[in-house]
Amino acid sequence: MNGEEGTAEAPAGAERPGSAAAGTGRPAHGLPARAGGPAAGDPAPAGGPAREAVSGGGSPGEVPGRDPRGRRRVAAALMLGMALAALDGTIVSTAVPQIVGDLGGFSVFSWLFAGYLLAVTVTLPVYGKLSDTYGRKPVLITGIALFLLGSLLCAAAWNMAALIAFRVVQGLGGGAIQGTVQTIAADLYPLKERPKIQARLSTVWAVSAVAGPGVGGLLVAYADWRWIFLLNLPVGAFALWLLMRHLHEPGRGSAAPGRVDWPGALAVFATGALLITALVQGGIAWAWLSAPSLALFAAAALGVALVVLVERRAADPLIPGWVWRRRPIAAVNLALGALGLLMIAPSVFLPTYAQSVLGLGPVAAGFVLSVLMLSWPVTAALSNHVYTRIGFRDTSVLGIGAAALCLFAFPLLPYPGEAWQPALIMLLLGASLGFFQLPLIVGVQSTVGWSERGTTTASVLFCRQVGQSVGAALFGAVANATLAARLTGSAALPNGLDSVPEALEDPGTDADLLRRAVDAAVDHVYTGAAMAAVLALLVLLFVAPRRFPVIAEEPPLHPIE
C-alpha cells in the first residue's frame, strides 16, 4: 500500500459508495457520496465543512499528511488515553472488597460504577458535539485533565459517599476520553488502515486491562487501595504532553458553531440519577412498593417525558434525529447498548464472586477477570479478515451469538467449583465479543464523513454507556434482592448486607450460607447478562441492514507506514 488511493475500498458485505441502502435515506444516484457530507434528505449537521484533523509538527491549517512520525506520536497518546479507561474499570472492580471493608457501604458499592458511568453517559454526546464544532484536541485535553483531577480526589476520599462523588468527577473526564480517542483514530486512518489502529488500541486496552486486576490486587494486598487511583496520574500526564506537542488541527472554516444542548444534557443526567437511585436502593433502603420507591420511579418516568420534550424542541439536540433515522447507526446504537448492559456481569461481579465464593485472594481474583481482556483484542485484531469476507453485520452476529452461550453457561458451574472454570468461560466470552464490537464500530464510522463522525461515534458510545449505567444499577438491584431473600433474618448479618465482607472473614459465622447466597446472586446477574446478549442478537438480525453503506473518503491523511 502506497497511499495513492483516494477512496476507501468497501469490504465485502458492505455497500459500495453511492449505492442505495434500505433505511439510510441515501438515494441510488450512482455518484460517490462526498466525504463528510450528510446523507440526502438528512439535515446538514452543524460544525462546518468536512475537514480532516492533522497530526504532526506544524501550525494549524498546513497541508496534511507530511509527518508520519507525528501521527505515530498522536496514536501513542490515544493509546495512553485508552489505557486510562481500561485501568480504571478493572482495577476498581478488583479492589471493591477492600474498599468497602475500609469505607463501608457494601449495599451501595455498585454506585462506584453507576455514578461514574452515568457521568460518562451524559457527557459523551456533549463532547461529541463539541469535538465536531471546536475540534478534537481541546476536548480530549480537557477530558484527561478532569479524569486526573477525579483520580486525585478519589485517592483522598474519606467515606463511601465522597468516593462515589469523586468517581462522578472522573466520569466527567472519562466521557471525553472514550468518545474523542475513537473519533481521532478514525480521523487519522482511512478505512483500509482503520483495523490497524483499532487493533493497536485494543491491544493497549487489553494489556492495561490484564495488568489492571493484577496490579490492583498487588496494591490492595501489599499497599493500599488508594494507589489504584494515583496510578492514573503519570499515565495521564504523559498523554497530555504528547497531545499538546504533536496534535495539530486545521481551522474549522467560517461556519457558525453549532449549539450544545445543555438543557437536554441536564435532563438526561437528572433522569438517569433518579432511575439509578430507584434501582440501587429499591429492596434495600426501602421496599420496592414503598412510597420512596414509587416516587422515584414516577419521577424518572416524568424525566423521560421531559427529555423527549426538550430534545424535540432543541435546535441542535443531544442526539440528532438523523442518528436514529439511519438504520446502520440506530442498529449499532441498540446493539452496543446491550453490550454495555451485559458487560456489568463480568467487570463488576466476577471479582467479588472469585473472592467470596471461590476463596481466591485479590491478585488471583484479578487474573480470573483478566483473561476476558486477554482474548478480546486478539479476535478483534483478526476480525477484519472475517468482516471483509462476510460483512460487518454477519461477523457481529457470530460474535454475540457465541457470547450469549458463554453467559448462559456461567450459572451451570458447580458450587464452589475451581478457578479455571469461570476463567475458561471468560476467555471464550472475550474471544466472542472481539468479533462483535469492533466490526460494528468500524462499520458505523465508515458510513459517515468527518463532520458527522464525532457525533456518530459519541452516539454509539453513549448508548453503550447507557447500557452500562442501567446495568450497574439493575444488576446491583438483582444481586441485592437475591442476597436479601437468601439471608433475611440470618444471625450472620446483624447489620444487614453491609456486613457481608466482615461476616465472610468471621470464623464464627456460617460462611457456606453466605457463599451460596453470593453464588446465587452472581448466577442471576449472569442470566440477565445472557438475555441482554440475546437482545443484541435480535437487533442485528432484524434492525441492522445486511450491508453497511460505506461512503467515499478523502485521500489518506498520511503516507501509509
XYZ file of C-alpha atoms in Angstrom:
561
model
C 0.000 0.000 0.000
C 1.478 3.335 -1.019
C -1.204 5.846 -0.161
C -2.209 6.550 -3.790
C -5.837 5.570 -3.420
C -8.221 8.416 -2.829
C -11.226 6.476 -1.571
C -11.648 3.615 0.789
C -12.441 0.298 -0.726
C -15.667 -1.100 0.661
C -15.195 -4.538 2.151
C -17.196 -7.499 1.036
C -20.601 -7.337 2.588
C -20.617 -3.535 2.545
C -22.414 -1.223 0.161
C -20.211 0.485 -2.416
C -20.036 4.248 -2.209
C -23.043 5.863 -3.769
C -25.260 2.782 -3.669
C -28.624 2.777 -2.022
C -29.172 1.142 1.334
C -32.590 0.491 2.720
C -33.469 2.807 5.514
C -30.421 5.072 5.217
C -32.039 7.899 3.323
C -29.330 7.742 0.604
C -30.602 7.713 -2.999
C -29.208 5.366 -5.599
C -27.962 8.202 -7.798
C -24.867 6.308 -8.927
C -22.428 9.006 -7.842
C -19.945 8.582 -4.995
C -21.016 10.277 -1.794
C -18.990 13.347 -0.854
C -16.713 12.572 2.051
C -18.052 14.224 5.149
C -21.365 15.123 3.551
C -24.716 14.294 5.090
C -26.968 11.724 3.545
C -29.524 13.016 1.091
C -32.644 14.020 2.906
C -30.887 14.462 6.235
C -30.415 17.851 7.872
C -26.970 19.297 7.403
C -25.038 18.878 10.648
C -23.533 21.820 12.430
C -19.819 22.160 12.710
C -18.651 23.431 9.370
C -17.326 21.666 6.307
C -15.823 18.229 6.329
C -12.195 18.740 7.290
C -9.694 16.214 8.490
C -7.580 16.505 11.651
C -3.870 16.876 11.128
C -1.221 15.431 13.364
C 2.417 16.247 13.303
C 4.597 19.260 13.736
C 3.486 22.490 12.174
C 0.861 25.129 12.528
C -2.879 24.664 12.199
C -4.069 24.842 8.632
C -0.993 23.424 6.925
C -1.253 20.734 4.269
C -1.995 17.390 5.931
C -0.006 14.223 5.599
C 3.581 15.454 5.883
C 4.768 13.948 9.159
C 4.162 10.214 9.742
C 6.153 10.452 12.971
C 3.647 12.968 14.292
C 0.818 10.572 13.574
C 2.588 7.791 15.434
C 3.068 10.064 18.458
C -0.584 11.087 18.442
C -1.519 7.405 18.181
C 0.672 6.773 21.234
C -1.239 9.458 23.137
C -4.520 7.836 22.107
C -3.256 4.501 23.389
C -2.370 6.058 26.738
C -5.862 7.559 26.920
C -7.306 4.125 26.218
C -5.067 2.723 28.935
C -6.555 5.176 31.454
C -10.089 3.965 30.732
C -9.100 0.283 30.790
C -7.091 0.529 34.010
C -9.885 2.383 35.777
C -12.536 -0.267 35.261
C -10.595 -3.406 36.112
C -8.538 -2.019 38.996
C -11.576 -0.636 40.822
C -13.511 -3.877 40.350
C -10.697 -5.898 41.914
C -10.433 -3.584 44.913
C -14.154 -3.465 45.779
C -13.935 -5.876 48.769
C -11.079 -3.874 50.271
C -12.733 -0.515 49.590
C -15.994 -1.494 51.288
C -14.025 -3.089 54.095
C -12.306 0.240 54.708
C -15.096 2.722 53.956
C -18.211 0.559 54.431
C -21.258 0.766 52.149
C -21.470 -2.773 50.694
C -25.142 -2.281 49.786
C -24.322 0.766 47.654
C -20.910 -0.191 46.209
C -22.465 -0.506 42.743
C -22.718 3.317 42.844
C -18.933 3.360 42.377
C -19.654 2.163 38.849
C -23.144 3.556 38.292
C -22.109 7.114 39.240
C -19.031 7.004 37.005
C -20.962 5.518 34.108
C -23.814 7.988 34.486
C -21.398 10.913 34.159
C -19.703 9.314 31.139
C -23.070 8.590 29.545
C -24.427 12.121 29.779
C -21.218 13.828 28.653
C -20.430 11.587 25.649
C -22.849 13.264 23.212
C -21.929 16.696 24.582
C -18.246 16.065 23.936
C -19.075 14.597 20.524
C -20.869 17.796 19.527
C -18.053 19.946 20.936
C -15.409 17.954 19.034
C -17.299 18.332 15.750
C -17.654 22.070 16.407
C -14.398 23.178 18.014
C -12.032 20.314 17.237
C -10.891 17.107 18.914
C -7.762 18.398 20.682
C -9.282 20.795 23.259
C -11.986 18.280 24.118
C -9.563 15.417 24.730
C -7.119 17.547 26.740
C -9.958 18.837 28.936
C -11.248 15.309 29.465
C -7.888 13.896 30.521
C -7.345 16.798 32.920
C -10.762 16.229 34.540
C -10.108 12.487 34.789
C -6.802 13.083 36.569
C -8.425 15.548 38.963
C -11.098 12.974 39.790
C -8.429 10.309 40.335
C -6.586 12.527 42.789
C -9.804 13.255 44.693
C -10.741 9.543 44.788
C -7.382 8.757 46.388
C -8.222 11.250 49.146
C -11.811 10.005 49.766
C -12.733 9.663 53.444
C -16.003 7.708 53.119
C -18.082 5.899 50.502
C -20.231 8.949 49.708
C -17.149 11.056 48.962
C -15.631 8.300 46.822
C -18.830 7.990 44.784
C -18.944 11.777 44.268
C -15.326 11.852 43.110
C -15.977 8.939 40.753
C -18.579 11.181 39.108
C -15.824 13.772 38.567
C -13.725 11.042 36.949
C -16.681 10.201 34.718
C -16.946 13.799 33.517
C -13.456 13.367 32.078
C -13.960 9.770 31.014
C -16.719 10.768 28.602
C -14.290 12.963 26.657
C -11.594 10.284 26.643
C -13.765 7.428 25.421
C -15.506 9.278 22.615
C -12.698 11.501 21.351
C -9.999 8.805 21.275
C -12.129 6.684 18.930
C -13.008 9.699 16.784
C -9.407 10.884 16.352
C -8.359 7.344 15.460
C -10.961 7.310 12.680
C -9.810 10.784 11.530
C -6.165 9.762 11.272
C -6.637 6.493 9.415
C -8.728 5.680 6.303
C -10.953 2.615 6.213
C -8.265 0.269 4.881
C -5.926 1.170 7.740
C -8.558 1.584 10.447
C -8.314 -2.059 11.612
C -4.593 -1.403 12.233
C -5.122 1.462 14.681
C -8.139 -0.251 16.230
C -6.041 -3.361 16.783
C -3.367 -1.239 18.454
C -5.925 0.455 20.670
C -7.481 -2.906 21.512
C -4.066 -4.345 22.350
C -3.215 -1.472 24.682
C -6.650 -1.709 26.237
C -6.154 -5.437 26.756
C -2.656 -5.095 28.207
C -3.884 -2.401 30.579
C -6.979 -4.376 31.470
C -4.996 -7.562 32.010
C -2.411 -5.741 34.099
C -5.097 -3.818 35.973
C -6.509 -6.666 38.049
C -3.062 -7.977 38.878
C -1.667 -4.561 39.751
C -4.812 -3.717 41.663
C -4.596 -6.961 43.594
C -0.958 -6.335 44.464
C -1.686 -2.785 45.585
C -4.581 -3.710 47.865
C -2.718 -6.735 49.201
C 0.611 -5.059 49.929
C -0.070 -1.305 49.943
C -3.425 0.488 49.932
C -6.386 0.642 47.561
C -5.912 4.432 47.178
C -2.880 3.784 44.974
C -5.163 2.390 42.251
C -6.277 5.971 41.578
C -2.854 7.575 41.972
C -1.561 5.221 39.275
C -3.564 7.199 36.691
C -1.585 10.399 37.254
C 1.730 9.640 35.476
C -0.016 7.854 32.590
C -2.405 10.739 32.015
C 0.305 13.390 32.364
C 2.409 11.778 29.622
C -0.631 11.516 27.326
C -1.345 15.222 27.860
C 2.235 16.143 26.950
C 2.117 14.145 23.711
C -1.215 15.640 22.652
C -0.243 19.242 23.345
C 3.033 18.833 21.499
C 2.077 16.718 18.479
C -1.653 17.033 17.722
C -2.488 19.979 15.461
C -5.790 20.584 13.696
C -6.691 22.812 10.754
C -9.178 25.641 11.191
C -12.844 24.797 11.052
C -13.617 27.411 8.410
C -16.057 30.264 8.823
C -19.152 28.192 9.573
C -21.070 29.219 12.668
C -20.534 26.786 15.554
C -23.423 24.566 16.499
C -25.164 24.893 19.818
C -24.639 22.401 22.608
C -27.888 21.126 24.071
C -27.170 21.836 27.751
C -30.865 21.590 28.832
C -31.039 18.153 27.227
C -27.837 17.073 28.961
C -29.136 18.194 32.361
C -32.480 16.470 31.773
C -30.767 13.195 30.846
C -28.472 13.431 33.881
C -31.366 14.075 36.285
C -33.486 11.287 34.783
C -30.616 8.819 34.939
C -29.825 9.732 38.536
C -33.459 9.203 39.584
C -33.727 5.842 37.818
C -30.404 4.546 39.116
C -31.241 5.619 42.672
C -34.558 3.772 42.462
C -32.883 0.605 41.176
C -29.895 0.600 43.536
C -31.805 1.433 46.716
C -35.031 -0.426 45.971
C -35.484 -3.512 48.127
C -32.567 -2.446 50.346
C -33.096 1.020 51.789
C -36.866 0.704 51.292
C -39.365 -1.817 49.942
C -39.992 -1.927 46.198
C -43.634 -0.864 46.605
C -42.954 1.741 49.290
C -43.624 5.446 48.846
C -39.950 6.415 48.227
C -39.535 3.716 45.580
C -42.740 4.560 43.736
C -41.979 8.278 43.924
C -38.533 7.796 42.383
C -39.851 5.624 39.547
C -42.638 8.136 38.864
C -40.113 10.991 38.842
C -37.885 9.025 36.462
C -40.857 8.460 34.121
C -41.607 12.188 34.163
C -37.920 12.788 33.468
C -38.096 10.601 30.361
C -41.071 12.626 29.124
C -39.156 15.837 29.841
C -36.123 14.590 27.916
C -38.292 13.804 24.885
C -39.951 17.231 25.083
C -36.665 19.111 25.459
C -34.962 17.168 22.671
C -37.853 17.685 20.237
C -37.686 21.447 20.783
C -33.906 21.735 20.789
C -32.361 23.436 17.762
C -29.380 21.094 17.992
C -30.408 18.100 20.156
C -28.059 15.995 22.227
C -28.512 13.042 19.879
C -29.633 14.363 16.459
C -32.629 12.760 14.810
C -30.630 11.603 11.800
C -28.695 9.249 14.079
C -31.873 7.251 14.643
C -33.226 7.558 11.094
C -30.268 5.739 9.571
C -30.605 2.011 10.110
C -26.875 1.189 10.432
C -26.327 3.793 13.173
C -29.573 3.024 15.012
C -28.864 -0.717 14.984
C -25.290 -0.288 16.235
C -26.533 2.051 18.970
C -29.028 -0.527 20.222
C -26.621 -3.468 19.920
C -23.819 -1.743 21.819
C -26.327 -0.587 24.428
C -26.989 -4.263 25.088
C -23.228 -4.876 25.185
C -22.847 -2.256 27.910
C -25.598 -3.941 29.883
C -24.099 -7.439 29.723
C -20.533 -6.317 30.472
C -21.514 -5.359 34.025
C -21.720 -9.052 34.933
C -18.011 -9.893 34.472
C -16.490 -6.476 35.120
C -18.323 -5.696 38.381
C -19.465 -9.001 39.886
C -16.855 -11.559 38.805
C -14.053 -10.337 41.148
C -16.465 -10.405 44.109
C -17.559 -13.919 43.095
C -13.957 -15.094 42.808
C -13.019 -13.797 46.255
C -16.256 -14.532 48.143
C -17.261 -17.876 46.571
C -14.012 -19.374 45.291
C -11.963 -18.020 48.198
C -9.276 -16.501 45.973
C -7.064 -13.635 47.019
C -7.253 -10.228 45.305
C -4.422 -10.998 42.863
C -5.818 -14.364 41.759
C -9.331 -12.939 41.509
C -7.992 -10.198 39.269
C -6.444 -12.702 36.899
C -9.736 -14.621 36.580
C -11.203 -11.432 35.145
C -8.119 -10.551 33.115
C -8.451 -13.498 30.737
C -11.553 -11.793 29.333
C -9.377 -8.833 28.344
C -6.686 -11.152 27.002
C -8.740 -12.864 24.295
C -10.927 -9.898 23.314
C -8.269 -7.829 21.437
C -6.827 -10.913 19.762
C -10.086 -11.727 17.996
C -10.786 -8.024 17.461
C -7.493 -7.716 15.577
C -8.407 -10.758 13.495
C -11.978 -9.665 12.842
C -11.075 -7.623 9.751
C -10.195 -10.882 7.974
C -13.760 -12.009 8.650
C -15.811 -8.866 8.005
C -14.017 -8.174 4.707
C -15.446 -11.502 3.551
C -18.887 -11.796 5.134
C -19.638 -8.200 6.142
C -19.806 -6.160 9.322
C -23.213 -7.352 10.467
C -22.741 -11.097 9.981
C -19.379 -11.031 11.773
C -21.011 -9.335 14.752
C -23.896 -11.825 14.696
C -21.431 -14.703 15.067
C -19.690 -12.947 17.947
C -22.745 -12.063 20.016
C -24.330 -15.472 19.439
C -21.261 -17.182 20.907
C -21.183 -14.641 23.758
C -24.771 -15.495 24.708
C -23.839 -19.175 25.011
C -20.881 -18.316 27.257
C -23.039 -16.197 29.576
C -25.741 -18.870 29.808
C -23.037 -21.392 30.754
C -21.856 -19.462 33.826
C -24.849 -20.336 36.099
C -24.234 -24.014 35.257
C -20.853 -24.004 37.017
C -20.690 -26.286 40.076
C -20.548 -24.847 43.576
C -17.975 -23.884 44.718
C -16.030 -25.033 41.665
C -12.468 -24.365 40.567
C -10.959 -21.090 39.424
C -10.174 -22.406 35.933
C -13.875 -22.925 35.198
C -15.024 -19.261 35.261
C -11.659 -18.293 33.750
C -12.318 -20.551 30.744
C -15.776 -19.046 30.276
C -14.303 -15.540 30.429
C -11.642 -16.482 27.874
C -14.329 -17.663 25.449
C -16.538 -14.662 26.210
C -13.730 -12.232 25.416
C -12.988 -14.033 22.156
C -16.659 -13.820 21.184
C -17.016 -10.128 21.983
C -13.917 -9.294 19.929
C -15.824 -10.398 16.830
C -18.881 -8.424 17.949
C -17.858 -4.904 18.946
C -15.035 -3.830 16.624
C -16.785 -4.626 13.302
C -19.754 -2.554 14.420
C -17.616 0.465 15.374
C -15.506 0.346 12.196
C -18.620 -0.234 10.106
C -20.659 2.648 11.502
C -17.730 5.100 11.356
C -17.307 4.197 7.697
C -20.850 5.291 6.853
C -20.200 8.968 7.746
C -17.659 11.689 6.980
C -15.606 13.990 9.195
C -18.381 16.460 10.042
C -20.635 13.673 11.349
C -18.067 11.269 12.747
C -17.739 12.809 16.199
C -21.499 12.856 16.729
C -21.932 9.345 15.337
C -19.139 7.875 17.472
C -20.475 9.682 20.529
C -23.987 8.336 19.934
C -22.677 4.772 19.720
C -20.612 5.100 22.877
C -23.468 6.999 24.564
C -25.792 4.050 24.052
C -23.147 1.631 25.307
C -22.692 3.747 28.424
C -26.467 3.961 28.939
C -26.430 0.172 28.945
C -23.597 0.098 31.462
C -25.241 2.683 33.708
C -28.568 0.866 33.715
C -26.797 -2.481 34.035
C -24.770 -1.402 37.069
C -27.941 -0.263 38.817
C -30.222 -3.054 37.578
C -27.851 -5.934 38.269
C -26.871 -4.348 41.566
C -30.561 -4.417 42.482
C -30.856 -8.045 41.325
C -27.829 -9.093 43.382
C -29.008 -7.208 46.469
C -32.515 -8.642 46.184
C -31.133 -12.185 45.901
C -28.859 -11.708 48.899
C -31.653 -10.168 50.943
C -34.012 -13.040 50.106
C -31.408 -15.677 50.989
C -30.101 -14.033 54.133
C -33.185 -12.410 55.684
C -33.124 -12.966 59.418
C -29.696 -14.578 59.344
C -27.770 -14.189 62.576
C -24.619 -13.960 60.462
C -25.634 -10.480 59.290
C -26.638 -8.438 62.325
C -26.038 -5.190 60.389
C -27.648 -6.219 57.104
C -25.920 -6.547 53.731
C -23.203 -4.061 54.666
C -21.723 -6.691 56.993
C -21.272 -9.373 54.279
C -17.484 -8.789 53.838
C -16.835 -8.963 57.580
C -19.093 -11.998 58.014
C -17.235 -13.948 55.330
C -13.988 -13.469 57.260
C -15.505 -14.285 60.657
C -14.838 -17.953 61.522
C -17.854 -17.935 63.833
C -20.393 -17.333 61.063
C -21.998 -19.746 58.610
C -19.642 -18.917 55.757
C -21.124 -21.577 53.477
C -24.564 -19.944 53.734
C -23.085 -16.581 52.770
C -21.057 -18.002 49.892
C -24.059 -19.828 48.480
C -26.052 -16.608 48.645
C -23.344 -14.685 46.763
C -23.103 -17.541 44.243
C -26.859 -17.392 43.601
C -26.772 -13.605 43.261
C -23.988 -13.696 40.645
C -25.742 -16.528 38.771
C -28.853 -14.354 38.483
C -26.750 -11.460 37.209
C -25.152 -13.634 34.508
C -28.557 -14.918 33.427
C -29.665 -11.313 32.956
C -26.494 -10.586 31.000
C -27.203 -13.556 28.716
C -30.652 -12.136 27.979
C -29.014 -8.820 27.037
C -26.798 -10.710 24.557
C -29.892 -12.314 23.016
C -31.422 -8.834 22.687
C -28.322 -7.605 20.816
C -28.521 -10.630 18.517
C -32.162 -9.877 17.656
C -31.336 -6.236 16.936
C -28.598 -7.236 14.484
C -30.818 -9.774 12.749
C -33.947 -7.641 12.404
C -32.830 -3.987 12.548
C -29.318 -3.772 11.078
C -29.040 -3.777 7.281
C -27.266 -6.765 5.782
C -24.786 -4.405 4.093
C -23.412 -1.186 5.605
C -23.337 1.796 3.164
C -19.635 2.699 3.171
C -19.078 6.212 1.761
C -16.186 7.551 -0.272
C -13.321 9.037 1.721
C -10.820 11.814 1.171
C -7.230 10.768 0.466
C -5.345 9.325 3.462
C -4.013 11.945 5.844
C -0.518 10.453 5.832
C 1.548 8.186 3.626
C 0.968 4.551 4.513
C 3.565 3.490 7.036
